[in-house]
Coordinates of C-alpha atoms and ligand atoms in Angstrom, one line a residue:
M1 CA 4.6 -20.8 -3.6
I2 CA 5.9 -24.2 -3.0
E3 CA 4.8 -23.7 0.8
Q4 CA 1.2 -24.1 -0.5
I5 CA 2.0 -27.4 -2.2
K6 CA 3.9 -28.6 0.8
L7 CA 0.9 -27.8 2.9
S8 CA -1.6 -29.7 0.7
I9 CA 0.8 -32.7 0.7
K10 CA 0.8 -32.8 4.4
E11 CA -2.9 -32.4 4.7
K12 CA -3.8 -35.0 2.1
L13 CA -1.3 -37.5 3.4
E14 CA -2.4 -37.1 7.1
A15 CA -6.0 -37.5 5.9
Y16 CA -5.1 -40.7 4.1
Y17 CA -3.3 -42.4 7.1
K18 CA -6.3 -41.2 9.2
E19 CA -9.0 -42.7 6.8
K20 CA -7.1 -45.9 6.0
Y21 CA -5.4 -46.8 9.2
N22 CA -6.8 -44.6 11.9
F23 CA -3.6 -43.1 12.7
E24 CA -3.2 -39.5 13.7
L25 CA 0.4 -38.8 12.1
A26 CA 2.2 -35.6 11.9
I27 CA 3.9 -35.9 8.5
V28 CA 7.0 -33.6 8.0
V29 CA 7.1 -31.9 4.6
E30 CA 10.4 -30.1 4.1
S31 CA 13.0 -28.7 1.6
P32 CA 15.6 -31.3 0.8
K33 CA 19.2 -30.4 1.9
K34 CA 20.5 -30.3 -1.6
A35 CA 18.6 -28.5 -4.4
E36 CA 19.3 -31.1 -6.9
M37 CA 17.3 -33.8 -5.0
G38 CA 14.2 -31.9 -5.5
D39 CA 12.0 -29.1 -4.3
I40 CA 10.2 -31.0 -1.6
S41 CA 11.3 -33.8 0.7
I42 CA 9.1 -36.1 2.9
P43 CA 10.9 -38.2 5.6
M44 CA 8.9 -41.4 6.2
F45 CA 10.4 -42.7 9.4
T46 CA 7.4 -41.9 11.7
V47 CA 5.0 -43.6 9.2
V48 CA 7.2 -46.7 8.9
K49 CA 7.4 -47.0 12.7
A50 CA 3.7 -46.5 13.1
L51 CA 2.5 -48.7 10.4
R52 CA 5.0 -51.6 11.3
K53 CA 5.5 -52.5 7.7
P54 CA 8.7 -52.8 5.6
M55 CA 10.1 -49.4 4.7
P56 CA 10.0 -49.9 0.9
E57 CA 6.4 -51.0 1.0
V58 CA 5.5 -47.8 3.1
V59 CA 7.4 -45.5 0.8
N60 CA 5.9 -47.0 -2.4
E61 CA 2.4 -46.8 -1.0
A62 CA 2.8 -43.0 -0.2
I63 CA 4.4 -42.4 -3.6
E64 CA 1.3 -43.9 -5.2
E65 CA -0.9 -42.0 -3.0
I66 CA 0.8 -38.6 -3.8
K67 CA 0.6 -39.3 -7.5
S68 CA -3.1 -39.5 -7.1
F69 CA -3.3 -35.9 -5.6
D70 CA -4.1 -33.4 -8.2
L71 CA -1.0 -31.3 -7.6
P72 CA 1.5 -29.8 -10.1
I73 CA 4.2 -32.2 -9.6
N74 CA 6.9 -33.3 -12.3
S75 CA 8.8 -36.2 -10.8
I76 CA 8.7 -38.3 -7.6
S77 CA 11.3 -40.7 -6.4
N78 CA 12.9 -41.8 -3.3
A79 CA 16.2 -42.2 -1.5
G80 CA 15.8 -44.4 1.3
A81 CA 13.1 -43.3 3.5
F82 CA 13.1 -39.9 1.9
I83 CA 10.5 -39.2 -0.7
N84 CA 11.7 -36.4 -2.8
L85 CA 9.9 -34.5 -5.6
F86 CA 10.1 -31.8 -8.1
V87 CA 7.4 -29.3 -8.5
D88 CA 6.2 -28.4 -12.1
K89 CA 6.7 -24.7 -11.9
A90 CA 4.8 -24.0 -15.1
K91 CA 1.7 -25.9 -14.1
L92 CA 1.7 -24.5 -10.6
S93 CA 2.1 -20.9 -12.0
A94 CA -0.8 -21.4 -14.4
K95 CA -3.0 -22.7 -11.5
I96 CA -2.2 -19.8 -9.2
I97 CA -3.0 -17.3 -12.1
K98 CA -6.2 -19.1 -12.9
D99 CA -7.1 -19.0 -9.3
C100 CA -6.6 -15.3 -9.2
V101 CA -8.3 -14.3 -12.2
T102 CA -11.4 -16.4 -11.3
L103 CA -11.6 -15.5 -7.6
E104 CA -11.0 -11.8 -8.2
D105 CA -11.3 -10.0 -4.9
E106 CA -11.8 -13.0 -3.0
F107 CA -8.3 -14.1 -3.9
G108 CA -6.0 -14.1 -0.8
K109 CA -8.8 -14.5 1.6
S110 CA -7.6 -16.6 4.7
N111 CA -9.5 -18.6 7.4
I112 CA -6.9 -18.1 10.2
G113 CA -9.5 -16.0 12.0
E114 CA -12.7 -17.9 11.6
G115 CA -14.8 -18.0 14.5
K116 CA -12.8 -15.3 16.4
T117 CA -13.4 -11.9 17.3
V118 CA -10.9 -8.8 17.5
V119 CA -12.1 -5.6 19.0
L120 CA -10.2 -2.6 17.6
D121 CA -10.0 0.7 19.5
Y122 CA -9.1 3.5 17.2
S123 CA -9.1 7.1 16.3
S124 CA -10.6 7.9 19.7
P125 CA -10.1 11.7 19.5
N126 CA -10.7 14.0 22.5
I127 CA -13.9 16.0 22.1
A128 CA -13.4 19.6 22.6
K129 CA -9.6 19.4 21.8
S130 CA -8.7 19.4 18.3
F131 CA -8.1 16.1 16.2
S132 CA -4.4 15.6 16.5
V133 CA -1.9 14.0 14.0
G134 CA -1.8 11.1 16.3
H135 CA -5.5 10.5 16.0
L136 CA -5.1 10.7 12.3
R137 CA -2.5 7.8 12.6
S138 CA -4.6 5.8 14.9
T139 CA -7.5 6.2 12.4
M140 CA -5.5 5.1 9.4
I141 CA -3.6 2.2 11.1
G142 CA -6.9 1.0 12.9
N143 CA -8.9 1.1 9.7
S144 CA -6.4 -0.9 7.7
L145 CA -6.0 -3.4 10.5
K146 CA -9.7 -4.0 10.5
L147 CA -9.8 -4.7 6.9
I148 CA -6.8 -7.0 7.1
L149 CA -8.2 -9.0 9.9
Q150 CA -11.5 -9.3 8.1
K151 CA -9.8 -10.6 5.0
C152 CA -8.3 -13.2 7.4
G153 CA -11.8 -14.3 8.5
Y154 CA -11.9 -12.6 11.8
H155 CA -15.0 -10.9 13.0
T156 CA -14.1 -7.3 13.9
V157 CA -15.7 -4.7 16.2
A158 CA -14.5 -1.1 15.4
I159 CA -14.7 1.2 18.5
N160 CA -14.2 4.7 18.5
Y161 CA -13.7 5.3 22.1
L162 CA -14.2 9.0 22.2
G163 CA -12.4 11.1 24.8
D164 CA -15.9 12.7 25.6
W165 CA -15.3 13.0 29.4
G166 CA -13.2 14.9 31.8
T167 CA -12.3 18.5 32.8
Q168 CA -11.8 19.8 29.3
F169 CA -15.6 19.9 29.1
G170 CA -15.6 22.0 32.3
K171 CA -13.1 24.3 30.7
M172 CA -15.2 24.5 27.5
I173 CA -18.2 25.6 29.6
V174 CA -16.2 28.1 31.4
A175 CA -14.9 29.4 28.2
I176 CA -18.3 29.7 26.5
E177 CA -19.9 31.4 29.7
K178 CA -17.1 34.0 30.1
W179 CA -16.3 35.0 26.3
G180 CA -18.8 32.9 24.0
D181 CA -21.6 34.2 22.0
I182 CA -23.8 31.4 21.3
E183 CA -25.2 33.0 18.1
V184 CA -21.5 33.3 16.8
I185 CA -20.6 29.8 17.9
K186 CA -23.6 28.3 16.2
K187 CA -22.6 29.8 12.9
D188 CA -19.1 28.0 12.8
P189 CA -19.0 25.7 15.8
I190 CA -15.9 23.8 15.1
N191 CA -13.6 26.8 14.7
E192 CA -15.3 28.8 17.4
L193 CA -15.0 26.1 20.0
A194 CA -11.4 25.4 19.0
S195 CA -10.4 29.0 19.5
L196 CA -12.4 29.3 22.8
Y197 CA -10.4 26.3 23.9
V198 CA -7.1 27.8 23.0
R199 CA -8.1 31.0 24.7
V200 CA -9.2 29.2 28.0
N201 CA -6.0 27.4 28.2
N202 CA -3.9 30.5 27.7
E203 CA -5.8 32.4 30.3
E204 CA -5.5 29.8 32.8
K205 CA -1.8 30.4 32.9
E206 CA -2.5 33.8 34.3
H207 CA -5.7 33.1 36.0
P208 CA -5.1 29.7 37.8
E209 CA -8.6 30.0 39.4
I210 CA -10.0 28.9 36.1
A211 CA -8.9 25.5 36.7
E212 CA -11.1 25.3 39.8
E213 CA -14.1 26.8 37.9
A214 CA -13.6 24.1 35.3
R215 CA -13.6 21.4 37.8
E216 CA -16.7 22.8 39.4
A217 CA -18.4 22.9 36.0
F218 CA -17.3 19.4 35.1
R219 CA -18.6 18.2 38.6
K220 CA -22.1 19.7 37.5
I221 CA -21.9 17.5 34.4
E222 CA -21.1 14.4 36.4
L223 CA -23.9 15.2 38.9
G224 CA -26.3 15.4 36.1
E225 CA -27.4 19.1 36.3
P226 CA -29.6 19.3 33.2
K227 CA -28.1 22.7 31.8
Y228 CA -24.7 21.5 32.0
V229 CA -25.6 18.1 30.5
E230 CA -27.4 19.8 27.7
M231 CA -24.2 21.8 27.0
W232 CA -22.0 18.7 27.2
K233 CA -24.1 16.9 24.8
W234 CA -24.1 19.9 22.3
I235 CA -20.2 20.3 22.6
R236 CA -19.8 16.6 21.9
E237 CA -22.1 16.5 18.9
E238 CA -20.5 19.7 17.4
S239 CA -17.0 18.7 17.9
L240 CA -17.7 15.2 16.6
K241 CA -18.6 16.9 13.2
E242 CA -14.9 17.9 12.7
S243 CA -13.8 14.2 13.1
E244 CA -16.6 13.1 10.8
Q245 CA -15.4 15.4 7.9
I246 CA -12.1 13.5 8.1
Y247 CA -13.7 10.0 8.4
D248 CA -15.8 10.8 5.3
L249 CA -12.7 11.9 3.2
L250 CA -10.9 8.6 4.4
G251 CA -13.8 6.3 4.1
V252 CA -13.5 5.1 7.7
S253 CA -16.4 3.9 9.8
F254 CA -17.1 2.4 13.2
D255 CA -19.4 0.0 14.9
S256 CA -19.6 1.9 18.1
Y257 CA -18.9 5.3 19.4
N258 CA -19.1 4.3 23.1
G259 CA -16.6 6.7 24.5
E260 CA -15.3 7.4 28.0
A261 CA -18.6 8.9 29.1
F262 CA -20.5 5.8 28.4
Y263 CA -18.5 4.2 31.2
N264 CA -19.4 6.8 33.9
D265 CA -21.8 4.5 35.5
K266 CA -19.8 1.5 35.0
M267 CA -16.8 2.1 37.1
D268 CA -18.2 1.3 40.5
S269 CA -18.3 -2.3 40.0
V270 CA -14.6 -2.4 39.1
V271 CA -13.6 -0.3 42.0
N272 CA -15.7 -2.6 44.3
E273 CA -14.0 -5.6 42.9
L274 CA -10.5 -3.9 43.5
E275 CA -11.5 -3.4 47.0
E276 CA -13.0 -6.8 47.7
K277 CA -9.9 -8.3 46.3
K278 CA -7.9 -6.0 48.7
I279 CA -5.5 -4.6 46.1
L280 CA -6.8 -1.0 46.4
E281 CA -4.7 1.1 48.7
E282 CA -4.9 4.5 50.0
D283 CA -1.9 6.9 49.1
Q284 CA -2.3 10.5 50.3
G285 CA -6.0 10.4 50.2
A286 CA -6.1 9.0 46.6
M287 CA -6.7 5.2 45.8
V288 CA -4.1 3.2 43.9
V289 CA -3.1 -0.2 42.9
R290 CA 0.3 -1.0 43.5
L291 CA 2.2 -2.9 40.7
S292 CA 5.6 -4.5 40.2
D293 CA 8.7 -2.5 41.0
D294 CA 9.4 -1.3 37.6
I295 CA 6.0 0.1 36.9
P296 CA 4.5 3.2 39.1
P297 CA 1.3 2.5 40.9
A298 CA -1.9 3.0 38.9
L299 CA -4.1 5.8 40.3
I300 CA -7.7 4.7 40.2
K301 CA -9.3 7.4 42.2
R302 CA -8.2 11.0 42.8
S303 CA -8.5 12.2 46.4
D304 CA -11.5 14.2 45.4
G305 CA -13.2 11.0 44.5
G306 CA -12.9 11.6 40.8
T307 CA -12.1 8.7 38.5
L308 CA -9.3 8.6 36.0
Y309 CA -8.5 7.5 32.5
I310 CA -7.4 4.1 33.5
T311 CA -10.6 3.6 35.7
R312 CA -12.7 4.1 32.6
D313 CA -10.4 1.7 30.4
L314 CA -10.8 -1.0 33.1
A315 CA -14.5 -0.5 33.0
A316 CA -14.5 -0.6 29.2
V317 CA -12.3 -3.8 28.9
F318 CA -14.7 -5.7 31.0
Y319 CA -17.7 -4.5 29.2
R320 CA -16.3 -5.3 25.9
K321 CA -15.3 -8.8 27.0
K322 CA -18.8 -9.4 28.0
E323 CA -20.5 -7.8 25.1
Y324 CA -18.2 -9.2 22.3
N325 CA -16.4 -12.1 23.8
F326 CA -13.2 -11.1 21.8
E327 CA -10.1 -13.2 21.3
K328 CA -7.9 -10.1 21.1
A329 CA -8.4 -6.5 21.9
F330 CA -6.2 -4.1 19.7
Y331 CA -5.7 -0.6 21.1
V332 CA -4.2 1.7 18.4
V333 CA -2.7 4.2 20.4
G334 CA 0.6 6.3 20.3
G335 CA 3.8 5.1 22.0
E336 CA 3.5 7.7 24.6
Q337 CA 0.8 5.6 26.3
K338 CA 2.9 2.6 26.8
L339 CA 3.0 3.1 30.6
H340 CA -0.9 3.3 30.6
F341 CA -1.4 0.0 28.9
N342 CA 1.3 -1.7 31.0
Q343 CA -0.5 -0.5 34.0
L344 CA -3.9 -1.6 32.5
K345 CA -2.6 -5.1 32.0
G346 CA -1.0 -5.0 35.5
V347 CA -4.0 -4.2 37.3
L348 CA -5.9 -6.9 35.4
T349 CA -3.2 -9.3 36.1
K350 CA -3.3 -8.5 39.8
M351 CA -7.2 -9.0 39.9
G352 CA -6.6 -12.4 38.7
Y353 CA -7.4 -11.9 34.9
K354 CA -4.1 -12.9 33.4
D355 CA -5.6 -14.2 30.2
L356 CA -7.7 -11.0 29.7
A357 CA -4.4 -9.0 30.3
D358 CA -2.7 -11.1 27.7
S359 CA -5.4 -10.5 25.1
I360 CA -4.9 -6.8 25.2
I361 CA -2.4 -5.6 22.5
H362 CA -1.2 -1.9 22.5
V363 CA -0.7 -1.4 18.8
N364 CA 1.7 1.5 19.2
F365 CA 2.8 4.0 16.7
G366 CA 5.6 6.6 16.4
M367 CA 5.4 10.5 16.0
V368 CA 4.7 12.6 12.8
L369 CA 7.5 15.0 12.3
K370 CA 7.6 18.5 10.6
D371 CA 11.2 19.6 10.0
G372 CA 12.3 17.1 12.5
K373 CA 10.0 18.4 15.4
K374 CA 6.9 16.7 16.6
M375 CA 4.1 18.0 14.4
S376 CA 1.5 19.6 16.7
T377 CA -2.3 20.7 16.2
R378 CA -2.5 22.1 19.6
K379 CA -1.5 25.2 21.5
G380 CA -2.8 28.1 19.1
N381 CA -0.8 27.1 16.2
V382 CA -3.9 25.0 15.1
V383 CA -2.7 23.3 11.9
K384 CA -6.1 21.6 11.2
L385 CA -5.8 18.1 9.8
Y386 CA -8.6 18.6 7.6
D387 CA -6.8 21.5 6.0
I388 CA -3.7 19.2 5.7
L389 CA -5.8 16.6 3.9
M390 CA -7.0 19.4 1.6
Q391 CA -3.6 20.5 0.8
A392 CA -2.8 16.9 -0.3
I393 CA -5.8 16.8 -2.5
D394 CA -4.7 20.2 -4.1
A395 CA -1.3 18.8 -4.8
A396 CA -2.7 15.7 -6.3
Y397 CA -5.0 17.9 -8.4
K398 CA -2.2 19.7 -9.9
Q399 CA -0.4 16.6 -10.9
I400 CA -3.5 15.2 -12.5
E401 CA -4.0 18.3 -14.3
E402 CA -0.5 18.1 -15.8
K403 CA -0.8 14.5 -17.0
N404 CA -4.4 14.2 -17.9
P405 CA -5.9 17.6 -18.5
N406 CA -8.9 16.4 -20.3
M407 CA -10.2 14.0 -17.7
E408 CA -13.6 14.2 -16.3
N409 CA -14.3 14.2 -12.7
K410 CA -10.7 15.4 -11.8
N411 CA -12.1 16.6 -8.4
E412 CA -13.3 13.2 -7.4
I413 CA -10.1 11.6 -8.5
A414 CA -8.0 14.3 -6.8
V415 CA -9.7 13.5 -3.4
K416 CA -8.8 9.6 -3.9
V417 CA -5.3 10.3 -4.8
G418 CA -4.6 13.0 -2.3
C419 CA -6.1 10.9 0.6
G420 CA -4.5 7.8 -0.7
A421 CA -1.2 9.6 -0.7
V422 CA -1.3 10.4 3.0
V423 CA -2.5 7.2 4.0
F424 CA 0.0 5.1 2.1
N425 CA 2.8 7.4 3.4
D426 CA 1.6 6.7 6.9
L427 CA 1.3 2.9 6.4
K428 CA 4.4 2.2 4.3
N429 CA 6.9 2.1 7.2
Y430 CA 6.7 0.0 10.4
R431 CA 4.2 1.8 12.5
A432 CA 6.5 2.2 15.6
L433 CA 8.8 4.4 13.6
D434 CA 8.6 8.3 13.5
Y435 CA 8.3 9.9 10.1
E436 CA 8.6 13.2 8.4
F437 CA 5.5 14.8 6.9
D438 CA 6.2 16.0 3.5
I439 CA 3.1 16.5 1.2
N440 CA 4.9 17.0 -2.0
A441 CA 7.0 14.0 -1.7
M442 CA 4.0 11.7 -0.8
V443 CA 1.7 12.7 -3.7
K444 CA 4.3 12.1 -6.3
F445 CA 3.3 9.7 -9.1
E446 CA 6.8 8.0 -8.9
G447 CA 8.6 6.6 -6.0
Q448 CA 7.3 4.7 -2.9
T449 CA 4.0 6.4 -2.8
G450 CA 0.3 5.6 -2.9
P451 CA -0.2 7.4 -6.2
Y452 CA 2.5 5.3 -7.9
L453 CA 0.4 2.2 -6.8
Q454 CA -2.8 3.6 -8.0
Y455 CA -1.2 4.7 -11.2
T456 CA 0.3 1.1 -11.9
G457 CA -3.3 -0.2 -11.5
V458 CA -4.6 2.4 -14.0
R459 CA -1.9 1.4 -16.3
I460 CA -2.9 -2.1 -16.2
A461 CA -6.7 -1.2 -16.5
S462 CA -6.0 0.8 -19.6
I463 CA -4.0 -2.1 -21.2
L464 CA -7.0 -4.5 -20.4
R465 CA -9.6 -2.0 -21.3
D466 CA -12.2 -3.7 -23.7
K467 CA -10.0 -6.8 -24.3
E468 CA -11.1 -10.3 -23.9
F469 CA -8.9 -13.2 -23.2
D470 CA -9.2 -17.0 -22.6
I471 CA -7.7 -18.0 -19.3
N472 CA -7.8 -21.6 -20.4
N473 CA -5.7 -20.9 -23.6
I474 CA -2.4 -19.8 -22.1
D475 CA 1.0 -21.1 -22.2
P476 CA 2.3 -22.4 -18.8
N477 CA 5.8 -22.6 -19.9
L478 CA 6.0 -18.8 -20.2
F479 CA 5.8 -18.4 -16.5
E480 CA 9.1 -20.0 -16.1
K481 CA 10.8 -17.0 -17.6
P482 CA 12.2 -14.9 -14.8
H483 CA 10.3 -11.7 -15.3
Y484 CA 7.0 -13.6 -15.4
F485 CA 8.0 -16.1 -12.7
E486 CA 9.0 -13.2 -10.3
I487 CA 5.4 -11.9 -10.6
V488 CA 3.8 -15.3 -10.2
K489 CA 5.7 -15.9 -6.9
Q490 CA 4.6 -12.5 -5.7
I491 CA 0.8 -13.2 -6.4
S492 CA 1.0 -16.6 -4.9
S493 CA 2.4 -15.1 -1.5
F494 CA -0.4 -12.5 -1.3
R495 CA -2.4 -14.6 1.3
M496 CA 0.6 -15.2 3.5
T497 CA 1.5 -11.5 3.4
V498 CA -2.0 -10.5 4.5
E499 CA -1.8 -13.1 7.3
K500 CA 1.5 -11.9 8.4
A501 CA 0.2 -8.3 8.5
A502 CA -2.7 -9.4 10.6
E503 CA -0.4 -11.4 13.0
E504 CA 2.0 -8.5 13.4
A505 CA -0.7 -6.2 13.5
S506 CA 1.3 -4.1 10.9
P507 CA -0.2 -2.7 7.6
S508 CA 3.4 -1.9 6.4
V509 CA 3.7 -5.6 5.5
V510 CA 1.0 -5.2 2.9
A511 CA 2.4 -1.7 1.8
K512 CA 5.9 -3.0 1.2
Y513 CA 4.6 -6.1 -0.6
L514 CA 2.5 -3.9 -3.0
L515 CA 5.5 -1.7 -3.9
S516 CA 7.4 -4.7 -4.8
L517 CA 4.6 -6.2 -6.9
A518 CA 4.2 -3.0 -8.7
S519 CA 8.0 -2.8 -9.4
S520 CA 8.0 -6.2 -10.8
F521 CA 5.0 -5.5 -13.0
N522 CA 6.7 -2.3 -14.2
K523 CA 9.8 -4.1 -15.1
F524 CA 7.8 -6.8 -16.9
Y525 CA 6.1 -4.0 -18.8
S526 CA 9.3 -2.5 -19.9
L527 CA 10.7 -5.9 -21.3
E528 CA 7.4 -7.5 -22.7
K529 CA 4.8 -6.4 -25.3
I530 CA 1.9 -7.3 -23.3
N531 CA -0.7 -7.1 -26.2
A532 CA 1.4 -9.7 -28.2
E533 CA 0.5 -10.9 -31.8
D534 CA 0.3 -14.4 -30.9
V535 CA -3.0 -15.1 -29.2
V536 CA -1.5 -17.7 -26.5
V537 CA 1.2 -15.3 -25.6
R538 CA -1.2 -12.5 -25.4
N539 CA -3.7 -14.6 -23.2
T540 CA -0.8 -15.5 -20.8
N541 CA 0.3 -11.9 -20.6
F542 CA -3.2 -10.5 -20.2
A543 CA -3.9 -13.1 -17.5
L544 CA -0.6 -12.2 -15.6
A545 CA -1.6 -8.4 -15.9
K546 CA -5.1 -9.0 -14.7
S547 CA -3.8 -10.9 -11.8
V548 CA -1.5 -8.0 -10.7
R549 CA -4.4 -5.6 -11.0
I550 CA -6.5 -7.7 -8.9
V551 CA -3.9 -8.0 -6.2
L552 CA -3.1 -4.4 -6.3
N553 CA -6.6 -3.3 -6.0
E554 CA -7.2 -5.6 -3.2
G555 CA -4.1 -4.7 -1.4
L556 CA -4.8 -1.1 -1.7
R557 CA -8.4 -1.7 -0.3
L558 CA -6.9 -3.3 2.6
L559 CA -4.7 -0.4 3.4
G560 CA -7.9 2.0 3.2
I561 CA -7.1 3.4 -0.3
N562 CA -9.2 3.8 -3.3
Y563 CA -8.1 2.2 -6.5
L564 CA -9.0 3.9 -9.7
E565 CA -9.9 3.3 -13.4
E566 CA -8.0 6.3 -14.6
M567 CA -6.0 9.2 -13.2
Ligands
LIG1 N1 -8.6 9.6 23.7 C1 -7.3 9.0 24.0 C2 -6.3 10.1 23.6 O1 -6.5 10.9 22.7 C3 -7.0 7.8 23.3 C4 -7.8 6.7 23.7 C5 -7.3 5.5 23.3 N2 -8.0 4.2 23.8 C6 -8.2 3.8 25.0 N3 -9.0 2.8 25.2 N4 -7.4 4.3 26.1 O2 -5.2 10.2 24.3

């Protein structure tokens, strides 16, 4: 928290020298070598040199100026050219807590992203195939990053880049034509389409000619044959409904659903440019861009003229740059696609767009494991993700019923707790790590879980319910006690934590922070009677508890988790 004071001193002093002498000086504000010298130290050598005045005069002038700043400083002195000062921890703490209580959910807002746009490409399921665990991870990580970036002042564009183009549609159509009964499908499209898709993949193993038929059917979509285009649209719409059920549960939304199909007519210009720049080479009938020795060539066009995943991603990145003029483009996609994104950047660099390539960030993530093996929703053993979320909600319901049987709207709360549990469990560890999926562990009200955080918030809400307190009648000296000070320090670092999460594109920074804030609060709760007799002590305790509640709620919101009044 001293960091913030350092920063204000630096800014205010620099403004002073600019205003008075018209000097652009870079003032250094650091920590003294020895703690007994103070909390903050400012070497004045550069100022002395710039002003060409005797050192004591310069130092005294600066000391007088610093004293006029409205900052919680206890004492200020100098040792030669070093100005040393002690921070008034009690006053500083009071200021932080007061800020938090008055700013409420605006507390922790940062402006590092002001005027900048970040495009986030996340969720992006493949239509006609089922929504995989990887897509769920992408959805949760992407949604949280969007909220974190917004808190830092960035303008965000959330894009669900649907995998709505490719031979899988041809396969679907072949399956529907061979075995489908439209009436039956219409009654339960999601499940019927999913099982037809499983069937066509299985049959293909014995009847390889199906692959050819599928290509043929997809070709007809590409050529715009009305009947086939109609079917494509219908399948796309129906299977999007499965994803939407999940988005609704998790409270996730997008600004654009422009998927791969949207770029079908936008690839020619990229291919032409590659040709003009003479970087497209023929290789056994196909067209490729050769990259450096350590990356295999990028396949841009197949020998039958068909385009590929990377061709569409190239078209998409140019389109997005033009449309949104982004500073950075985040692609929240599993680690298996590392090569794809390296190739994408490689091709862009070779085209002469090094800056554009550098602005692409592959926000990769690890696998979800079940009993140590990759959890899969494909290949017949269709574990529907929607069902998995429902299991988490059921498990949450059971716990609520045990703890609080008479509560109203148990169902609604169970949804928020169950989903919060799955989301928090996903976001709490650094995203590139794999993790084991254990529903019972993640919905527990104790331990490193989402429900634990929600529960801590609810505990504070019930302490503060119907209570009034005067934030101007508190005792700042109490904040110097270790169990108070610990919390104040954490509250004051909220903004920096959110900024760090944005810079590292990692929601786990916020998740870990919330766990330690909650644990400090629970320790405080066990040591202190919050609703104290003495009115000043009580006000101070309430203000501190209220700050924790504000930051917990806001932090949970940034992860995409609902906070609750009761549970
Ligand atoms: N639909 C793809 C998949 O499921 C993910 C798309 C990621 N985004 C992108 N621009 N490539 O594998």
